C-alpha positions as YAML, in Angstrom:
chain: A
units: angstrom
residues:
- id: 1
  name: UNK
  ca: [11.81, -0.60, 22.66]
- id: 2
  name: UNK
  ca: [8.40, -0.54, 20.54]
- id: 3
  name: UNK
  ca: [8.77, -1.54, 17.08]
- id: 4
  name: UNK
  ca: [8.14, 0.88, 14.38]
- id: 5
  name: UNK
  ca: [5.90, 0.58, 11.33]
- id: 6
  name: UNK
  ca: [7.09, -0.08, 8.22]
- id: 7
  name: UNK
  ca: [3.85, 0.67, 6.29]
- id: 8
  name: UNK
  ca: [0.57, 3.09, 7.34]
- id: 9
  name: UNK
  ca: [-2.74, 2.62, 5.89]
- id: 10
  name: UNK
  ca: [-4.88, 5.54, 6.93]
- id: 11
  name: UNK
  ca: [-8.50, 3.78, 6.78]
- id: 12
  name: UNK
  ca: [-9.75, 0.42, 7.53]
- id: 13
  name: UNK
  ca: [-10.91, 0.62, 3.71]
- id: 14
  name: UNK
  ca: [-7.78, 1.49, 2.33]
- id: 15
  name: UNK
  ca: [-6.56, -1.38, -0.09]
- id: 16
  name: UNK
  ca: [-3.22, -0.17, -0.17]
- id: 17
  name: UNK
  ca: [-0.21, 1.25, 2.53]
- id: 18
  name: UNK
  ca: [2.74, 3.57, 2.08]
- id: 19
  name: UNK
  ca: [5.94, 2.98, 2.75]
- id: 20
  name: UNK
  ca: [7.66, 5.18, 5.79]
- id: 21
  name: UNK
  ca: [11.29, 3.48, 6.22]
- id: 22
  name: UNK
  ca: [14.16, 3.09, 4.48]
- id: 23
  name: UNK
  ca: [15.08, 0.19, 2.86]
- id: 24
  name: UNK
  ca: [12.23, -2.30, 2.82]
- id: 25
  name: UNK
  ca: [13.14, -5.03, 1.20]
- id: 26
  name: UNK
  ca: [11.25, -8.26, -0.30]
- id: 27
  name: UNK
  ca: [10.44, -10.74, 2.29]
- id: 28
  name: UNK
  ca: [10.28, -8.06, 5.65]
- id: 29
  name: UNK
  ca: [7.77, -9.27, 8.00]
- id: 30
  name: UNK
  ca: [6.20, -5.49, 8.05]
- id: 31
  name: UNK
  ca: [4.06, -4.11, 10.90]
- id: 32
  name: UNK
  ca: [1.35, -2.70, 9.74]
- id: 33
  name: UNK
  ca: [-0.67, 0.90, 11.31]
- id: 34
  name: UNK
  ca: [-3.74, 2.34, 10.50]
- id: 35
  name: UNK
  ca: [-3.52, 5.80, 11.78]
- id: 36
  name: UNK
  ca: [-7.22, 5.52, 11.71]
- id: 37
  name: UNK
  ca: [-7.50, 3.98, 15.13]
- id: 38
  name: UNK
  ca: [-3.56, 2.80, 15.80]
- id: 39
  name: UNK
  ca: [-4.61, -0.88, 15.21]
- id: 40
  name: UNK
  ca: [-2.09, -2.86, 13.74]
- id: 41
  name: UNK
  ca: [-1.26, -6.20, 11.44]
- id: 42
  name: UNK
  ca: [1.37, -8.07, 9.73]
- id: 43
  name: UNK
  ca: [2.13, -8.18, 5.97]
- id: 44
  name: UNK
  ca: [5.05, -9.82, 3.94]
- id: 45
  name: UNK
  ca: [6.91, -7.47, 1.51]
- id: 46
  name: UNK
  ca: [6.97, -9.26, -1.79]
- id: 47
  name: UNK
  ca: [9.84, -6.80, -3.26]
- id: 48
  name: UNK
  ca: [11.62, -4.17, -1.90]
- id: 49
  name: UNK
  ca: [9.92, -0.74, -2.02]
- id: 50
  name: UNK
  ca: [11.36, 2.70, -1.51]
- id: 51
  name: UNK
  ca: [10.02, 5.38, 1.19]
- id: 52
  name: UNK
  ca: [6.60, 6.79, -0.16]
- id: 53
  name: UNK
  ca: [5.85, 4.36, -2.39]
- id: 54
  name: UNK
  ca: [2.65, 2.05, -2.01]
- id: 55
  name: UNK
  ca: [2.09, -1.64, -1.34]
- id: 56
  name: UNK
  ca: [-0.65, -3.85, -2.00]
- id: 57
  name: UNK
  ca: [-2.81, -4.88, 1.01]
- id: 58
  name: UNK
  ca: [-4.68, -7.18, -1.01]
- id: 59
  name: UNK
  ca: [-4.43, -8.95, -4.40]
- id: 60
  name: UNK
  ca: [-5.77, -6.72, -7.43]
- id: 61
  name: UNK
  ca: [-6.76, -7.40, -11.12]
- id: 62
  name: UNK
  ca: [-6.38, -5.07, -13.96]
- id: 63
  name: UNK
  ca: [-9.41, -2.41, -13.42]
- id: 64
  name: UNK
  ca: [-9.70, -2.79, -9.94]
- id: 65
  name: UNK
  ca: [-9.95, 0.90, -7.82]
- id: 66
  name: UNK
  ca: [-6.92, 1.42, -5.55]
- id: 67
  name: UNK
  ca: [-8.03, 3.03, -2.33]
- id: 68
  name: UNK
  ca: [-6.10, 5.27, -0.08]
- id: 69
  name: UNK
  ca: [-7.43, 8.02, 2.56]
- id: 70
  name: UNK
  ca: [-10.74, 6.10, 2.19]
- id: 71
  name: UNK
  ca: [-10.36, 7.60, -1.76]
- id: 72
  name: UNK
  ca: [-9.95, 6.52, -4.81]
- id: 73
  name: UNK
  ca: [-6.31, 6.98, -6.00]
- id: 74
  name: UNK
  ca: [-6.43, 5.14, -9.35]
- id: 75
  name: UNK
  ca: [-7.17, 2.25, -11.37]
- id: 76
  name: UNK
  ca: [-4.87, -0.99, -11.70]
- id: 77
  name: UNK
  ca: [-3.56, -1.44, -14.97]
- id: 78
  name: UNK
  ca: [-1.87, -5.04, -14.28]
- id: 79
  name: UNK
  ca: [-2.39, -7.05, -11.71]
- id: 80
  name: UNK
  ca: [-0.52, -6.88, -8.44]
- id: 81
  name: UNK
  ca: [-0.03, -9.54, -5.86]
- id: 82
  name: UNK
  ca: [-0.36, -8.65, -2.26]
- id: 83
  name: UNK
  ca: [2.78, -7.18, -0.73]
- id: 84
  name: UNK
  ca: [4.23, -5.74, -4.15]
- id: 85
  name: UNK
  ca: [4.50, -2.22, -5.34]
- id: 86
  name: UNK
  ca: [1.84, -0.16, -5.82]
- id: 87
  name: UNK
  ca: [3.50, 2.65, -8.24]
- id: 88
  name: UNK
  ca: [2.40, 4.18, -11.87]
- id: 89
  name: UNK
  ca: [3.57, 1.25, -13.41]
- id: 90
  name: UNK
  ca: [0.50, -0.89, -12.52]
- id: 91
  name: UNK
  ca: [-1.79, 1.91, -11.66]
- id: 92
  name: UNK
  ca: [-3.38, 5.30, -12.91]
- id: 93
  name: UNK
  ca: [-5.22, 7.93, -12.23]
- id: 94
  name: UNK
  ca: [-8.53, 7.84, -13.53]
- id: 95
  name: UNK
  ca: [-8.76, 11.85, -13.81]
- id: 96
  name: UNK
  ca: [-6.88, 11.94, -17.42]
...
């Protein structure tokens, strides 16, 4: 059987993936899809996350962009190692 994805990222651009099973938990060796062209990679949880949410694909500083569906989503408002949660604790929207 073909393993599933625990995390899409839509564009090879995209600095952060969400979340599409149940239960991910810190330290899950997560496979990795970008729907953009079904290419895939590997990426260590570094807490758990729930469904939807978003992880980190790479480290961020305060007032870097966050970048999903080749947009920008938000700015980071503390900095985030990769594999944590991506949520609107450390990040904002930049429209208000």
């Amino acid at each position: 059987m073909a393993e599933i994805p625990h995390l899409l990222v839509h564009e090879h651009d995209d600095n952060v993936g969400v979340v599409v099973v149940e239960g991910l938990t810190a330290g899950t060796d997560m496979l990795v899809c970008v729907t953009h062209d079904n290419s895939t990679f590997r990426l260590t949880s570094g807490m758990d996350v729930p469904i939807g949410h978003k992880i980190a694909l790479k480290d961020f500083k305060e007032g870097d962009t966050a970048i999903k569906y080749g947009e920008d989503i938000g700015k980071i408002i503390a900095d985030i190692a990769k594999g944590d949660h991506v949520h609107t604790h450390n990040c904002k929207t930049k429209r208000w």
